[in-house]
Amino acid sequence: MTASFGVAELQAGESTASLLNRADKALYKAKLNGKNCVMSAK
């Protein structure tokens, strides 16, 4: 079993949709990096 995570910190004035979009992109990068890792959004 593997676990991959994408995390993002809410920026001032950022919408929830934007936050979730950045976290989703970070998750996709984690999966591309071989899974079983955590990637953070910029």
PDB file of N, CA and C in Angstrom:
ATOM      1  N   MET A   1       0.844  -1.163   0.000  1.00  0.00           N
ATOM      2  CA  MET A   1       0.000   0.000   0.000  1.00  0.00           C
ATOM      3  C   MET A   1       0.896   1.235   0.000  1.00  0.00           C
ATOM      4  N   THR A   2       0.527   2.217  -0.802  1.00  0.00           N
ATOM      5  CA  THR A   2       1.244   3.489  -0.825  1.00  0.00           C
ATOM      6  C   THR A   2       0.269   4.615  -0.507  1.00  0.00           C
ATOM      7  N   ALA A   3       0.821   5.737  -0.120  1.00  0.00           N
ATOM      8  CA  ALA A   3      -0.001   6.924   0.145  1.00  0.00           C
ATOM      9  C   ALA A   3       0.720   8.137  -0.420  1.00  0.00           C
ATOM     10  N   SER A   4       0.023   8.903  -1.217  1.00  0.00           N
ATOM     11  CA  SER A   4       0.561  10.136  -1.773  1.00  0.00           C
ATOM     12  C   SER A   4      -0.330  11.285  -1.335  1.00  0.00           C
ATOM     13  N   PHE A   5       0.292  12.421  -1.053  1.00  0.00           N
ATOM     14  CA  PHE A   5      -0.450  13.579  -0.573  1.00  0.00           C
ATOM     15  C   PHE A   5      -0.010  14.833  -1.311  1.00  0.00           C
ATOM     16  N   GLY A   6      -0.953  15.717  -1.540  1.00  0.00           N
ATOM     17  CA  GLY A   6      -0.684  17.047  -2.056  1.00  0.00           C
ATOM     18  C   GLY A   6      -1.214  18.038  -1.039  1.00  0.00           C
ATOM     19  N   VAL A   7      -0.360  18.942  -0.595  1.00  0.00           N
ATOM     20  CA  VAL A   7      -0.772  19.908   0.424  1.00  0.00           C
ATOM     21  C   VAL A   7      -0.570  21.332  -0.082  1.00  0.00           C
ATOM     22  N   ALA A   8      -1.416  22.225   0.407  1.00  0.00           N
ATOM     23  CA  ALA A   8      -1.334  23.635   0.046  1.00  0.00           C
ATOM     24  C   ALA A   8      -1.788  24.467   1.235  1.00  0.00           C
ATOM     25  N   GLU A   9      -1.152  25.601   1.405  1.00  0.00           N
ATOM     26  CA  GLU A   9      -1.523  26.534   2.471  1.00  0.00           C
ATOM     27  C   GLU A   9      -2.381  27.641   1.872  1.00  0.00           C
ATOM     28  N   LEU A  10      -3.473  27.957   2.532  1.00  0.00           N
ATOM     29  CA  LEU A  10      -4.372  29.010   2.067  1.00  0.00           C
ATOM     30  C   LEU A  10      -3.651  30.350   2.096  1.00  0.00           C
ATOM     31  N   GLN A  11      -3.628  31.031   0.955  1.00  0.00           N
ATOM     32  CA  GLN A  11      -3.008  32.345   0.836  1.00  0.00           C
ATOM     33  C   GLN A  11      -4.057  33.429   1.124  1.00  0.00           C
ATOM     34  N   ALA A  12      -3.606  34.566   1.578  1.00  0.00           N
ATOM     35  CA  ALA A  12      -4.514  35.679   1.866  1.00  0.00           C
ATOM     36  C   ALA A  12      -5.314  36.037   0.614  1.00  0.00           C
ATOM     37  N   GLY A  13      -6.617  36.071   0.745  1.00  0.00           N
ATOM     38  CA  GLY A  13      -7.494  36.440  -0.353  1.00  0.00           C
ATOM     39  C   GLY A  13      -7.758  35.334  -1.365  1.00  0.00           C
ATOM     40  N   GLU A  14      -7.219  34.144  -1.133  1.00  0.00           N
ATOM     41  CA  GLU A  14      -7.384  33.040  -2.074  1.00  0.00           C
ATOM     42  C   GLU A  14      -8.737  32.358  -1.871  1.00  0.00           C
ATOM     43  N   SER A  15      -9.338  31.940  -2.951  1.00  0.00           N
ATOM     44  CA  SER A  15     -10.611  31.220  -2.857  1.00  0.00           C
ATOM     45  C   SER A  15     -10.359  29.756  -2.497  1.00  0.00           C
ATOM     46  N   THR A  16     -11.396  29.125  -1.976  1.00  0.00           N
ATOM     47  CA  THR A  16     -11.306  27.704  -1.645  1.00  0.00           C
ATOM     48  C   THR A  16     -11.043  26.879  -2.901  1.00  0.00           C
ATOM     49  N   ALA A  17     -11.674  27.249  -3.997  1.00  0.00           N
ATOM     50  CA  ALA A  17     -11.486  26.519  -5.256  1.00  0.00           C
ATOM     51  C   ALA A  17     -10.028  26.567  -5.706  1.00  0.00           C
ATOM     52  N   SER A  18      -9.407  27.722  -5.580  1.00  0.00           N
ATOM     53  CA  SER A  18      -8.002  27.866  -5.956  1.00  0.00           C
ATOM     54  C   SER A  18      -7.099  27.035  -5.052  1.00  0.00           C
ATOM     55  N   LEU A  19      -7.378  27.058  -3.762  1.00  0.00           N
ATOM     56  CA  LEU A  19      -6.611  26.265  -2.802  1.00  0.00           C
ATOM     57  C   LEU A  19      -6.680  24.785  -3.158  1.00  0.00           C
ATOM     58  N   LEU A  20      -7.888  24.278  -3.402  1.00  0.00           N
ATOM     59  CA  LEU A  20      -8.059  22.866  -3.730  1.00  0.00           C
ATOM     60  C   LEU A  20      -7.412  22.515  -5.066  1.00  0.00           C
ATOM     61  N   ASN A  21      -7.446  23.426  -6.004  1.00  0.00           N
ATOM     62  CA  ASN A  21      -6.806  23.204  -7.299  1.00  0.00           C
ATOM     63  C   ASN A  21      -5.292  23.059  -7.134  1.00  0.00           C
ATOM     64  N   ARG A  22      -4.683  23.915  -6.328  1.00  0.00           N
ATOM     65  CA  ARG A  22      -3.237  23.825  -6.095  1.00  0.00           C
ATOM     66  C   ARG A  22      -2.878  22.538  -5.359  1.00  0.00           C
ATOM     67  N   ALA A  23      -3.690  22.143  -4.396  1.00  0.00           N
ATOM     68  CA  ALA A  23      -3.445  20.895  -3.666  1.00  0.00           C
ATOM     69  C   ALA A  23      -3.589  19.695  -4.602  1.00  0.00           C
ATOM     70  N   ASP A  24      -4.557  19.740  -5.501  1.00  0.00           N
ATOM     71  CA  ASP A  24      -4.759  18.657  -6.461  1.00  0.00           C
ATOM     72  C   ASP A  24      -3.564  18.533  -7.398  1.00  0.00           C
ATOM     73  N   LYS A  25      -3.032  19.656  -7.850  1.00  0.00           N
ATOM     74  CA  LYS A  25      -1.849  19.633  -8.716  1.00  0.00           C
ATOM     75  C   LYS A  25      -0.647  19.058  -7.970  1.00  0.00           C
ATOM     76  N   ALA A  26      -0.513  19.398  -6.696  1.00  0.00           N
ATOM     77  CA  ALA A  26       0.579  18.853  -5.888  1.00  0.00           C
ATOM     78  C   ALA A  26       0.421  17.341  -5.728  1.00  0.00           C
ATOM     79  N   LEU A  27      -0.802  16.873  -5.558  1.00  0.00           N
ATOM     80  CA  LEU A  27      -1.054  15.433  -5.462  1.00  0.00           C
ATOM     81  C   LEU A  27      -0.660  14.736  -6.760  1.00  0.00           C
ATOM     82  N   TYR A  28      -1.006  15.322  -7.889  1.00  0.00           N
ATOM     83  CA  TYR A  28      -0.648  14.747  -9.184  1.00  0.00           C
ATOM     84  C   TYR A  28       0.870  14.635  -9.312  1.00  0.00           C
ATOM     85  N   LYS A  29       1.597  15.668  -8.875  1.00  0.00           N
ATOM     86  CA  LYS A  29       3.065  15.627  -8.913  1.00  0.00           C
ATOM     87  C   LYS A  29       3.601  14.525  -8.013  1.00  0.00           C
ATOM     88  N   ALA A  30       2.988  14.341  -6.862  1.00  0.00           N
ATOM     89  CA  ALA A  30       3.416  13.272  -5.949  1.00  0.00           C
ATOM     90  C   ALA A  30       3.248  11.914  -6.613  1.00  0.00           C
ATOM     91  N   LYS A  31       2.156  11.726  -7.309  1.00  0.00           N
ATOM     92  CA  LYS A  31       1.922  10.452  -7.991  1.00  0.00           C
ATOM     93  C   LYS A  31       2.916  10.248  -9.128  1.00  0.00           C
ATOM     94  N   LEU A  32       3.264  11.312  -9.837  1.00  0.00           N
ATOM     95  CA  LEU A  32       4.240  11.213 -10.921  1.00  0.00           C
ATOM     96  C   LEU A  32       5.642  10.901 -10.403  1.00  0.00           C
ATOM     97  N   ASN A  33       5.930  11.282  -9.177  1.00  0.00           N
ATOM     98  CA  ASN A  33       7.250  11.058  -8.582  1.00  0.00           C
ATOM     99  C   ASN A  33       7.395   9.665  -7.997  1.00  0.00           C
ATOM    100  N   GLY A  34       6.557   8.751  -8.366  1.00  0.00           N
ATOM    101  CA  GLY A  34       6.697   7.376  -7.921  1.00  0.00           C
ATOM    102  C   GLY A  34       5.801   6.999  -6.769  1.00  0.00           C
ATOM    103  N   LYS A  35       4.899   7.848  -6.423  1.00  0.00           N
ATOM    104  CA  LYS A  35       3.943   7.598  -5.347  1.00  0.00           C
ATOM    105  C   LYS A  35       4.628   7.519  -3.986  1.00  0.00           C
ATOM    106  N   ASN A  36       3.822   7.334  -2.966  1.00  0.00           N
ATOM    107  CA  ASN A  36       4.306   7.188  -1.594  1.00  0.00           C
ATOM    108  C   ASN A  36       5.139   8.388  -1.144  1.00  0.00           C
ATOM    109  N   CYS A  37       4.662   9.590  -1.454  1.00  0.00           N
ATOM    110  CA  CYS A  37       5.377  10.792  -1.027  1.00  0.00           C
ATOM    111  C   CYS A  37       4.393  11.948  -0.824  1.00  0.00           C
ATOM    112  N   VAL A  38       4.919  13.041  -0.319  1.00  0.00           N
ATOM    113  CA  VAL A  38       4.132  14.251  -0.080  1.00  0.00           C
ATOM    114  C   VAL A  38       4.748  15.377  -0.895  1.00  0.00           C
ATOM    115  N   MET A  39       3.912  16.116  -1.616  1.00  0.00           N
ATOM    116  CA  MET A  39       4.364  17.280  -2.373  1.00  0.00           C
ATOM    117  C   MET A  39       3.570  18.489  -1.896  1.00  0.00           C
ATOM    118  N   SER A  40       4.244  19.614  -1.788  1.00  0.00           N
ATOM    119  CA  SER A  40       3.552  20.837  -1.371  1.00  0.00           C
ATOM    120  C   SER A  40       3.423  21.788  -2.555  1.00  0.00           C
ATOM    121  N   ALA A  41       2.329  22.526  -2.564  1.00  0.00           N
ATOM    122  CA  ALA A  41       2.085  23.519  -3.604  1.00  0.00           C
ATOM    123  C   ALA A  41       2.859  24.782  -3.279  1.00  0.00           C
ATOM    124  N   LYS A  42       3.198  25.529  -4.305  1.00  0.00           N
ATOM    125  CA  LYS A  42       3.907  26.797  -4.108  1.00  0.00           C
ATOM    126  C   LYS A  42       2.919  27.925  -4.058  1.00  0.00           C
TER     127      LYS A  42
END
